Short mmCIF file of C-alpha atoms and ligand atoms in Angstrom, two decimals:
data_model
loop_
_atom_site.label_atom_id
_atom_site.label_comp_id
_atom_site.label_asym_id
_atom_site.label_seq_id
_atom_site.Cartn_x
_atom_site.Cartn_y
_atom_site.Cartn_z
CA UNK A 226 51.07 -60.25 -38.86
CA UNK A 227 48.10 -59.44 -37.23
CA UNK A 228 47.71 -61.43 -34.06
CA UNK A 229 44.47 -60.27 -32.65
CA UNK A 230 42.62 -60.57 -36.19
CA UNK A 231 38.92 -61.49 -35.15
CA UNK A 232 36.57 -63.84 -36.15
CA UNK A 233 34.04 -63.30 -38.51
CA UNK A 234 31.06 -63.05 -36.48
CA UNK A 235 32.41 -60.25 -34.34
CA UNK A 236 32.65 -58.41 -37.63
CA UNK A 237 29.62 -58.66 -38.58
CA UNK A 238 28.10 -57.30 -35.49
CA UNK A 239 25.70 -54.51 -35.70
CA UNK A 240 27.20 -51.44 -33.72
CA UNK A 241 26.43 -51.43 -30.00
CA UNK A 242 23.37 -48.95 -30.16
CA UNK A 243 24.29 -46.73 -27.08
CA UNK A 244 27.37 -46.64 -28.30
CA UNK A 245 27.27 -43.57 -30.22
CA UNK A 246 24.54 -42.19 -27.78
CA UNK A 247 27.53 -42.55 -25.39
CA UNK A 248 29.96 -41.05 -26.92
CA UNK A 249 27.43 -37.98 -27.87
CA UNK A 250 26.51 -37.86 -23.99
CA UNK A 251 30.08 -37.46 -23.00
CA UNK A 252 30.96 -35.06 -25.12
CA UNK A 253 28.20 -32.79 -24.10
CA UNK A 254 28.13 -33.47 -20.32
CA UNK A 255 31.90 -31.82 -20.69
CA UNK A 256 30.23 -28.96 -21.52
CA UNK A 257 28.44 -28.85 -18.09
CA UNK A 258 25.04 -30.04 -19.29
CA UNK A 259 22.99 -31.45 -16.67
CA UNK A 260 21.97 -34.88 -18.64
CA UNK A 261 18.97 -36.66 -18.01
CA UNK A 262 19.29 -40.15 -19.51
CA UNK A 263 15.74 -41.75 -20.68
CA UNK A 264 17.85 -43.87 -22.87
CA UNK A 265 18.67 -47.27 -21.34
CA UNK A 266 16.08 -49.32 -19.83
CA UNK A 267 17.50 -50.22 -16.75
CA UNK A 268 15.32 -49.36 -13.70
CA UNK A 269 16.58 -46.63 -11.49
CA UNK A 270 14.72 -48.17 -8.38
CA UNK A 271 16.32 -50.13 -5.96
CA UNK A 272 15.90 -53.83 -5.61
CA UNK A 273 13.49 -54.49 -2.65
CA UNK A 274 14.78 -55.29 1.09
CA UNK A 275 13.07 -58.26 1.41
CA UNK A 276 15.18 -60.05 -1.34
CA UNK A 277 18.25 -58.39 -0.71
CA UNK A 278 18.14 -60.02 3.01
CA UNK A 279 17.59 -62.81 1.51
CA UNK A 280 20.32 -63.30 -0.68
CA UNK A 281 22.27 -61.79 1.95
CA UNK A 282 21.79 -64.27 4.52
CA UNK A 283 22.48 -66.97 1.51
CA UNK A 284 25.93 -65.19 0.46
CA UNK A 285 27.31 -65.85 4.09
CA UNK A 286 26.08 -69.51 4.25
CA UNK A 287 29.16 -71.75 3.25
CA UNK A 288 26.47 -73.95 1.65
CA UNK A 289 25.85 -71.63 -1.15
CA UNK A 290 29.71 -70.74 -2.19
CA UNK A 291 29.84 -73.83 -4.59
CA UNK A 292 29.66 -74.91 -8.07
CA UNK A 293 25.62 -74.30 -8.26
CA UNK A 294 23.28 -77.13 -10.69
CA UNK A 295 23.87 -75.43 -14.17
CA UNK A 296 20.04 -76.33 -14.45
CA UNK A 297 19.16 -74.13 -11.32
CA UNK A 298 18.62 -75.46 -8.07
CA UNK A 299 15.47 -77.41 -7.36
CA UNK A 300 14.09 -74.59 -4.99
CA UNK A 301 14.47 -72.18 -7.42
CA UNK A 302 12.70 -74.04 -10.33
CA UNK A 303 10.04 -74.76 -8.07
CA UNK A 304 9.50 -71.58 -6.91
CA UNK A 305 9.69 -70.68 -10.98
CA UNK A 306 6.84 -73.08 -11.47
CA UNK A 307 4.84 -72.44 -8.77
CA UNK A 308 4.39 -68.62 -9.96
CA UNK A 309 3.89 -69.74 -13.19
CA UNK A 310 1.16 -71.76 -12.11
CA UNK A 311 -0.40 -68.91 -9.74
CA UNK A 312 0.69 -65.78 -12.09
CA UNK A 313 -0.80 -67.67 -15.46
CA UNK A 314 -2.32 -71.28 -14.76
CA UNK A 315 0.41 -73.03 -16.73
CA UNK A 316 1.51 -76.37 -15.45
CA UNK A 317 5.11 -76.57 -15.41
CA UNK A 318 7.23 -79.84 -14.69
CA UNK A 319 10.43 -78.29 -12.75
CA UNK A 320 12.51 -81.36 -13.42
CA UNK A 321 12.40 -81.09 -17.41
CA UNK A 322 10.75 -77.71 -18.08
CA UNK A 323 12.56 -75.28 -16.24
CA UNK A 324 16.42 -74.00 -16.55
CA UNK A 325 17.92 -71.20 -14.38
CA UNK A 326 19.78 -68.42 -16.28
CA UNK A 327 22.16 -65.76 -15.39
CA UNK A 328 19.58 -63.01 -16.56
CA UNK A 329 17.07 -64.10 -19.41
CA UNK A 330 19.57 -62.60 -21.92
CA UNK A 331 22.06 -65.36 -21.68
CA UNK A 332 18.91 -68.25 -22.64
CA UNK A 333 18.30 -66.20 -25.45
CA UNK A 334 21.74 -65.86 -26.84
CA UNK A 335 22.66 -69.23 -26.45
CA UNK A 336 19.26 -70.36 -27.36
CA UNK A 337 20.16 -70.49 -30.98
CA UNK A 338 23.52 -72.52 -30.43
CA UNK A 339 21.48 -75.46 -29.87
CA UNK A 340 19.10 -75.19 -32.72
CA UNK A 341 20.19 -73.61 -35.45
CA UNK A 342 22.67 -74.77 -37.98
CA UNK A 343 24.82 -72.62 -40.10
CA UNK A 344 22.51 -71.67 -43.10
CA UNK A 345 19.36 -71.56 -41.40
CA UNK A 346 16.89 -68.66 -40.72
CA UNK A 347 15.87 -67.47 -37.60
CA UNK A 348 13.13 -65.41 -37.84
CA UNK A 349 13.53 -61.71 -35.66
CA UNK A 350 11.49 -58.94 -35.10
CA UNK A 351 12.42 -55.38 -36.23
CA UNK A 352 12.98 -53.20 -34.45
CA UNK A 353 13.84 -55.30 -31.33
CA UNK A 354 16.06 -56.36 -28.53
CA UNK A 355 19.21 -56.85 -30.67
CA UNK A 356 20.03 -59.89 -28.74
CA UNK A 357 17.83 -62.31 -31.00
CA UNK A 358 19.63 -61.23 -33.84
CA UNK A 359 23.17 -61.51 -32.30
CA UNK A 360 22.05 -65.30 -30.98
CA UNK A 361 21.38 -66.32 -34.34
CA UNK A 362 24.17 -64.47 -35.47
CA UNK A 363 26.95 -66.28 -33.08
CA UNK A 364 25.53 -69.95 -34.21
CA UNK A 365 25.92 -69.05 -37.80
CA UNK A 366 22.37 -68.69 -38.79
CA UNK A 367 20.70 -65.83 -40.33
CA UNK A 368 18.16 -63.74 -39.41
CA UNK A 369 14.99 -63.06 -41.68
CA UNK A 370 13.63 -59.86 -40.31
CA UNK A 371 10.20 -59.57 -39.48
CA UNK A 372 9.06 -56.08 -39.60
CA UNK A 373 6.94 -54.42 -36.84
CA UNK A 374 4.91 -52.10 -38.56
CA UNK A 375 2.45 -49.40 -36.43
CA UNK A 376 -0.54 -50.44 -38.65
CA UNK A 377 0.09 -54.19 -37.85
CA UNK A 378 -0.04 -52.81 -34.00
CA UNK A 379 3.62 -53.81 -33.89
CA UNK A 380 2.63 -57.49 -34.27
CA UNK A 381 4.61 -59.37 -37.24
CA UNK A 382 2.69 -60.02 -40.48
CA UNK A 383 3.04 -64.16 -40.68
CA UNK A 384 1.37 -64.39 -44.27
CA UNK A 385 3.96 -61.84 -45.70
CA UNK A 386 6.96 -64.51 -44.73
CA UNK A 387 7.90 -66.09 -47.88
CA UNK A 388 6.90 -69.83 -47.85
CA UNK A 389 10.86 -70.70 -48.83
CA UNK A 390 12.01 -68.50 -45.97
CA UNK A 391 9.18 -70.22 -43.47
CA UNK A 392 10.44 -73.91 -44.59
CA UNK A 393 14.49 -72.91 -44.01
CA UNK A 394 13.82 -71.41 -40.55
CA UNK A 395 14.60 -72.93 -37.25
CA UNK A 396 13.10 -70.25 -34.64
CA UNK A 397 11.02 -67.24 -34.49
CA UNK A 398 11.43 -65.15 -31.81
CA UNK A 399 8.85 -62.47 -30.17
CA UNK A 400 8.58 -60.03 -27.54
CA UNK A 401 5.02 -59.19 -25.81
CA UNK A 402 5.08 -57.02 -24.43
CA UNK A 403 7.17 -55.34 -26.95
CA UNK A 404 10.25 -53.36 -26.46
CA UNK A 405 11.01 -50.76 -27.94
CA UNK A 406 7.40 -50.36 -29.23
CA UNK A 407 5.65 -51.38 -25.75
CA UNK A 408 3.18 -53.18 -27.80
CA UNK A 409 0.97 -55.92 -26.73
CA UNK A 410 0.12 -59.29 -28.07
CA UNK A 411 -3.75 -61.26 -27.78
CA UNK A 412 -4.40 -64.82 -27.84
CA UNK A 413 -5.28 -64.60 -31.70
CA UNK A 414 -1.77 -63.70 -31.89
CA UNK A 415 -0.23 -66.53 -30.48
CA UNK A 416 -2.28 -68.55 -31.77
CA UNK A 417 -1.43 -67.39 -35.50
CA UNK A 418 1.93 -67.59 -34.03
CA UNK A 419 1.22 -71.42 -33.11
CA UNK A 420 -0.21 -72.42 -36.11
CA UNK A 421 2.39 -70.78 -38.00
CA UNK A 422 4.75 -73.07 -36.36
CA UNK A 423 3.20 -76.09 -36.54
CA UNK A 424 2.94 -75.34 -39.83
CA UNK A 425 6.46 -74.57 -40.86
CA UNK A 426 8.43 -76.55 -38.16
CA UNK A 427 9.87 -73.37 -36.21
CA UNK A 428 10.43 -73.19 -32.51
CA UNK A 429 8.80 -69.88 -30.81
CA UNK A 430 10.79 -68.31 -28.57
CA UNK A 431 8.77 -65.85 -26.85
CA UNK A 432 10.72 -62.99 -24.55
CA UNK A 433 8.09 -62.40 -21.67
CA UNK A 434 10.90 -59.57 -19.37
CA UNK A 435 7.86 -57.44 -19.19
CA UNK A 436 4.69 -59.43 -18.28
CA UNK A 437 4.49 -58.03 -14.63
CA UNK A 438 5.41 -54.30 -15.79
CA UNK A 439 1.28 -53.68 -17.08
CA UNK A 440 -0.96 -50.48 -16.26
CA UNK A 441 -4.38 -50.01 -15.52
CA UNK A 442 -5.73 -53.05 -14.63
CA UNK A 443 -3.76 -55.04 -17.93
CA UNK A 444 -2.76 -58.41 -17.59
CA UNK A 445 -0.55 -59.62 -19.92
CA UNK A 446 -0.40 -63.53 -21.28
CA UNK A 447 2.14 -65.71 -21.05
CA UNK A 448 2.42 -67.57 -24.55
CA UNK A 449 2.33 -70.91 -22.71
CA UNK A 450 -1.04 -70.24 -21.53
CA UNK A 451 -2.14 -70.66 -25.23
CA UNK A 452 -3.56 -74.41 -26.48
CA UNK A 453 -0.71 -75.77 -28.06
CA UNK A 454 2.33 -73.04 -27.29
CA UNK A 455 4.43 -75.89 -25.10
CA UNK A 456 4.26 -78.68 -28.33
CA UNK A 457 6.01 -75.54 -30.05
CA UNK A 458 7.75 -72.96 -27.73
CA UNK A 459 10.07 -71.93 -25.11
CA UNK A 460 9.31 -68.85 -23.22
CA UNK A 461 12.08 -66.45 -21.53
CA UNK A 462 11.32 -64.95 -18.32
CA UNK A 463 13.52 -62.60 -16.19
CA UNK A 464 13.60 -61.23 -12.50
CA UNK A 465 15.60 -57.90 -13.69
CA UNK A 466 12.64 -55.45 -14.67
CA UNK A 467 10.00 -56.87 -12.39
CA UNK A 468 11.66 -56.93 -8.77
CA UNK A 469 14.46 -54.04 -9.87
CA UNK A 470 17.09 -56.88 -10.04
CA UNK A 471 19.32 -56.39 -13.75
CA UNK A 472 22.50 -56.31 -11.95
CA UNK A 473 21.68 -59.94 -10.02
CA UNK A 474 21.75 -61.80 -13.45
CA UNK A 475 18.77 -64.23 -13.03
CA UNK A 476 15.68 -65.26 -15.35
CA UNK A 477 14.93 -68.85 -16.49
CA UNK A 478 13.19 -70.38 -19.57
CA UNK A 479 10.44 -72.66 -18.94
CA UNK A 480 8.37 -74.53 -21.82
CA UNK A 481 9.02 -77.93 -24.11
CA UNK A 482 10.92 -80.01 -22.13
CA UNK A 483 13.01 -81.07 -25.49
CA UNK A 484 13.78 -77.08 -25.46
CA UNK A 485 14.72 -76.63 -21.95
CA UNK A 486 16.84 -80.10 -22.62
CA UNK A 487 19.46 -78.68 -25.43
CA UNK A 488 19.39 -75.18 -23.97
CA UNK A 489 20.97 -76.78 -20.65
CA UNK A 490 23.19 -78.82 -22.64
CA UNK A 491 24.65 -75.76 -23.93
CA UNK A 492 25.03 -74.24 -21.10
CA UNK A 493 26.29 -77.00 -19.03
CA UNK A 494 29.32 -76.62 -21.39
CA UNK A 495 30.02 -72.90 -21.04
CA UNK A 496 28.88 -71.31 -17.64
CA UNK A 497 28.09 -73.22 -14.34
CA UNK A 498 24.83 -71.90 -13.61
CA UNK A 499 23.46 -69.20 -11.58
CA UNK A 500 25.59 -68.17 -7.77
CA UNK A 501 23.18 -69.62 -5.46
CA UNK A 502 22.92 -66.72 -2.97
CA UNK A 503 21.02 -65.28 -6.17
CA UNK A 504 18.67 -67.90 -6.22
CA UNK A 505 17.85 -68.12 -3.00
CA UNK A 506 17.38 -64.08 -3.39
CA UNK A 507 15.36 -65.37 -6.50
CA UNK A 508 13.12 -67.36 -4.65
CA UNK A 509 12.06 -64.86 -2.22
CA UNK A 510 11.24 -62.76 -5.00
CA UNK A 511 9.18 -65.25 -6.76
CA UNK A 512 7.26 -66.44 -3.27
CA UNK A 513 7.36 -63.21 -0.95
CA UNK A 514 5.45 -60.91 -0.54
CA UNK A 515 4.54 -59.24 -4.25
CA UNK A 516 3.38 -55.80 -3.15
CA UNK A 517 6.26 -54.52 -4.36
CA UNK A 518 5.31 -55.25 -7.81
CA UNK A 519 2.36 -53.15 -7.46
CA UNK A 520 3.96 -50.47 -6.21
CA UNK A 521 6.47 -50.74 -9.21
CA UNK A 522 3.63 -50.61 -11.56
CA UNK A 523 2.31 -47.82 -9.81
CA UNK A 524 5.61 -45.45 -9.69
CA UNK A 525 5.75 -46.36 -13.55
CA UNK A 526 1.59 -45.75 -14.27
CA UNK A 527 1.85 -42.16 -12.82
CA UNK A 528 5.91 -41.12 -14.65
CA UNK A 529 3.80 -42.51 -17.99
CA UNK A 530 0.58 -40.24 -17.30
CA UNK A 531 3.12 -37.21 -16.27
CA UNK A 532 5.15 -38.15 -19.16
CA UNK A 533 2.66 -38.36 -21.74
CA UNK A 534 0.60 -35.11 -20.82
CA UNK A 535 3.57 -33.42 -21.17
CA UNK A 536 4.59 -34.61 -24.88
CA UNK A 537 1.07 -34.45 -26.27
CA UNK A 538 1.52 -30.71 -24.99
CA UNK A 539 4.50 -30.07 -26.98
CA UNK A 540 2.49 -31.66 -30.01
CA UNK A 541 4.20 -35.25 -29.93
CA UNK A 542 1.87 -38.09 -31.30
CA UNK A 543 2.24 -41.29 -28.67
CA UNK A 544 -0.18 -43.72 -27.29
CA UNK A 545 -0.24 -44.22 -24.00
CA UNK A 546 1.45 -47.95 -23.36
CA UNK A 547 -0.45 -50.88 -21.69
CA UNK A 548 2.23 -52.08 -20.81
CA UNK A 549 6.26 -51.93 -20.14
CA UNK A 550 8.25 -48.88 -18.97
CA UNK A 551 8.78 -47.46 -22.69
CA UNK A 552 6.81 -44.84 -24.85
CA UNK A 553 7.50 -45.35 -28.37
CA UNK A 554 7.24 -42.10 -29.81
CA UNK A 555 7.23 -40.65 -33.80
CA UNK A 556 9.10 -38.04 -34.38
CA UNK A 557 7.90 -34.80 -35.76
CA UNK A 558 7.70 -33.69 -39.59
CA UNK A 559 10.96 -33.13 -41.16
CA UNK A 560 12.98 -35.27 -38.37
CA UNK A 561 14.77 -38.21 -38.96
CA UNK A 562 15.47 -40.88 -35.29
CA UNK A 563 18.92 -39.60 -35.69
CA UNK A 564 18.46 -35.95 -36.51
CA UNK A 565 16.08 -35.90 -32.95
CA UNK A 566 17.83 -37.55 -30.90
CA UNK A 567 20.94 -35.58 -31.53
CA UNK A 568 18.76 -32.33 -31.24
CA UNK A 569 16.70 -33.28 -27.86
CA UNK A 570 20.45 -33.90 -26.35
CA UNK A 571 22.10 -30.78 -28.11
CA UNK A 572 19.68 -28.31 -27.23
CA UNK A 573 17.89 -29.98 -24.18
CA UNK A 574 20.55 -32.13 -22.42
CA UNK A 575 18.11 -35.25 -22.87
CA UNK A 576 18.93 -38.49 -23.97
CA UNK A 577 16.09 -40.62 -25.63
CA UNK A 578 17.23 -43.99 -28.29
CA UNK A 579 16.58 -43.38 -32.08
CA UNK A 580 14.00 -46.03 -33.11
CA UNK A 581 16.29 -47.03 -35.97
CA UNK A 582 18.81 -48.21 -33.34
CA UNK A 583 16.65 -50.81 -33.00
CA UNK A 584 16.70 -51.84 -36.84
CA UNK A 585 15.74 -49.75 -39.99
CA UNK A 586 11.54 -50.17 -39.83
CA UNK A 587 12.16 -48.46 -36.22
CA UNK A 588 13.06 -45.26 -38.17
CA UNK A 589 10.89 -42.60 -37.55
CA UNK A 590 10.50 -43.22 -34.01
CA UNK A 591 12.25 -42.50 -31.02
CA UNK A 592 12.18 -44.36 -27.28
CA UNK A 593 12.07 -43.08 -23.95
CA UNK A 594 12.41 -44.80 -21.05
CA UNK A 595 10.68 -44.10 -18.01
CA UNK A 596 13.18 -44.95 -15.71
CA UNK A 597 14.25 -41.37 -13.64
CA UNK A 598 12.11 -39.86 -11.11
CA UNK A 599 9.08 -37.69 -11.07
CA UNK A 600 10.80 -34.42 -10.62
CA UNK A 601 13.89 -35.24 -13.48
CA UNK A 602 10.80 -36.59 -15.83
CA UNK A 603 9.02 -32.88 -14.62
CA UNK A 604 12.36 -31.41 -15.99
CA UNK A 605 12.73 -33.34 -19.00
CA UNK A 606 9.22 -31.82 -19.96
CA UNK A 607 9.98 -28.23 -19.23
CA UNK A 608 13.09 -28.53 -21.55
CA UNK A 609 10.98 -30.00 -24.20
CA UNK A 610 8.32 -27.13 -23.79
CA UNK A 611 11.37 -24.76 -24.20
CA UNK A 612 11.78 -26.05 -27.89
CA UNK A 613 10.13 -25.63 -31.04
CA UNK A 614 10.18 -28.40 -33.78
C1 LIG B 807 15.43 -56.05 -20.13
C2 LIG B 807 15.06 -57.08 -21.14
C3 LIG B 807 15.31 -58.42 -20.88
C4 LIG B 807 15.89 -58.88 -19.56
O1 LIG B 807 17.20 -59.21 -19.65
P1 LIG B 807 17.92 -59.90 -18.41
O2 LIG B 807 19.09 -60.55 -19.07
O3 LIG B 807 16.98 -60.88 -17.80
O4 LIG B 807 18.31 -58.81 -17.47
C5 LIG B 807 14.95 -59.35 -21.84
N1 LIG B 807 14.32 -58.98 -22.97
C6 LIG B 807 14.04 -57.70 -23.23
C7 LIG B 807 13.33 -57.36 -24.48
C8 LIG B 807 14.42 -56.70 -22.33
O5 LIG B 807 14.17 -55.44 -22.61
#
């Protein structure tokens, strides 16, 4: 008798996607290949001082070692607010319209859990963050799959959703900007987006990880800032990519109160909130002093200038991005995602994602993350130059 026989929905899961990158990697780094990874987006620089003093001084403070508010604590909403207010001129009520999380990918995992019934749709871009697709997954739902298409500028085509599909589903989910494709969204967009939802009865959930991480002068919206987005939407936001914090695990949702209402619920029945040394840390990121943002964006704007010079050299066709710290890439004639990747790390030691990875209408492209330094990116190109495709 099998003891350990799992459940259904961990059978069903898609296969981690740097799973067999991993295994790939390994077996070639035994070979004595110097690797360099622009494969997981995860930003190599370090968290700055100023917040790491400050949750610091909060881990040593008795006050902070216990059970936190599994809604966040009122400091840290406010703080949440307030930048939302300052960043985009949305109006935010901390008591009812903002939750802590432990990193925006837990809201948006358990988002679905208290919306969507077994049987109905959730409607998830392709190629995305697989995430909104494993949500919907875990609560029994299923996704429709929205496909991002490079002649729709990676923005979903809302008339091609069947009407029957539009009526059965409970949430759409988006991403602006975009990974993997590190496209942007306007207000038409979310506007469509709003009437669409109005329309149909679907909650938007938008994923906004990468508003701060914009170049050249871009400044992306927050979907909230649109007429009408908080009668309809939640929207996800995360400290990991824009103060260097993914290993702290903390983002919040903020948006319909009736939203931020049964996503606490859930969680108020399976985790116990955010450590509070991590919001305090939190807080000083949200109210200190932001120059460190800038100086992010600028490390990022000059690895994407070096980066793309260097693959239009080699012949690649890529845009430059407005915004994130991806370049979504197609691969050359006579490639498949797969067949690339493996070659770039065979023959160059350099690990890039397979745009399929991220769902079938991502074939043909392949990611790269600009997360190593100047001088390993510098590398990276010289290998590449080194190659014929
Ligand atoms: C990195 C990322 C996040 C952030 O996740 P956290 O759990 O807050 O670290 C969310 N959405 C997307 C699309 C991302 O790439």
């Amino acid at each position: 008798m099998e003891i350990f026989r799992k459940a259904d929905r961990l059978k069903q899961l898609p296969p981690y996607l740097f799973k067999e990158i991993d295994r790939k990697k390994a077996e070639v780094r035994a070979r004595g290949v110097d690797i360099i990874d622009l494969g997981v987006g995860d930003p190599d620089l370090p968290t700055p001082p100023h917040i790491i003093e400050a949750g610091q001084r909060a881990m040593a403070d008795p006050a902070h070692h216990r059970y936190p508010s599994y809604s966040g604590m009122n400091g840290f909403k406010v703080a949440a607010a307030r930048w939302y207010k300052r960043r985009f001129n949305v109006e935010l009520d901390e008591t009812t319209e903002v939750v802590s999380l432990i990193g925006s990918k837990e809201g948006i995992a358990h988002f679905p859990l208290a919306f969507v019934n077994p049987g109905d749709v959730a409607l998830v871009p392709t190629p995305a963050y697989p995430v909104y697709h494993i949500g919907t997954l875990f609560a029994g739902g299923e996704s429709y799959s929205m496909p991002l298409l490079g002649e729709n500028r990676f923005l979903p085509d809302l008339n091609a959703i069947p009407e029957s599909v539009a009526d059965r589903a409970r949430v759409m989910f988006i991403n602006y900007p975009n990974n993997p494709t590190a496209a942007v969204a306007d207000r038409t967009f979310f506007e469509e987006v709003i009437g669409f939802a109005r329309q149909h009865g679907v909650i938007v959930c938008h994923d906004a990880a990468y508003t701060e991480m914009a170049f050249d002068g871009y400044r992306p919206l927050s979907f909230l800032e649109v007429d009408g987005a908080k009668e309809v939407g939640v929207e996800f936001h995360s400290l990991s990519k824009t103060y260097n914090m993914t290993g702290w695990r903390i983002g919040f949702a903020v948006g319909n109160a009736e939203g931020i209402e049964a996503l606490g619920a859930v969680k108020s029945n399976i985790d116990s909130g955010v450590f509070e040394a991590v919001q305090m840390a939190g807080i000083e990121a949200l109210t200190g002093d932001q120059s460190c943002v800038r100086e992010m964006v600028q490390i990022y704007t000059r690895r994407r200038d070096l980066l793309m010079e260097g693959l239009r050299d080699c012949g690649f066709e890529v845009n430059p991005p407005k915004a994130t710290f991806y370049l979504w890439i197609k691969v050359p004639e006579g490639y498949t995602s797969a067949g690339l990747t493996a070659r770039l790390l065979e023959d160059a030691g350099l690990v890039v994602t397979p745009g399929n990875g991220f769902g079938e209408p991502g074939e043909g492209y392949f990611r790269i993350a600009l997360t190593q330094t100047r001088e390993r990116l510098t590398e990276a190109i010289t290998r590449l130059k080194g190659m014929t495709f």
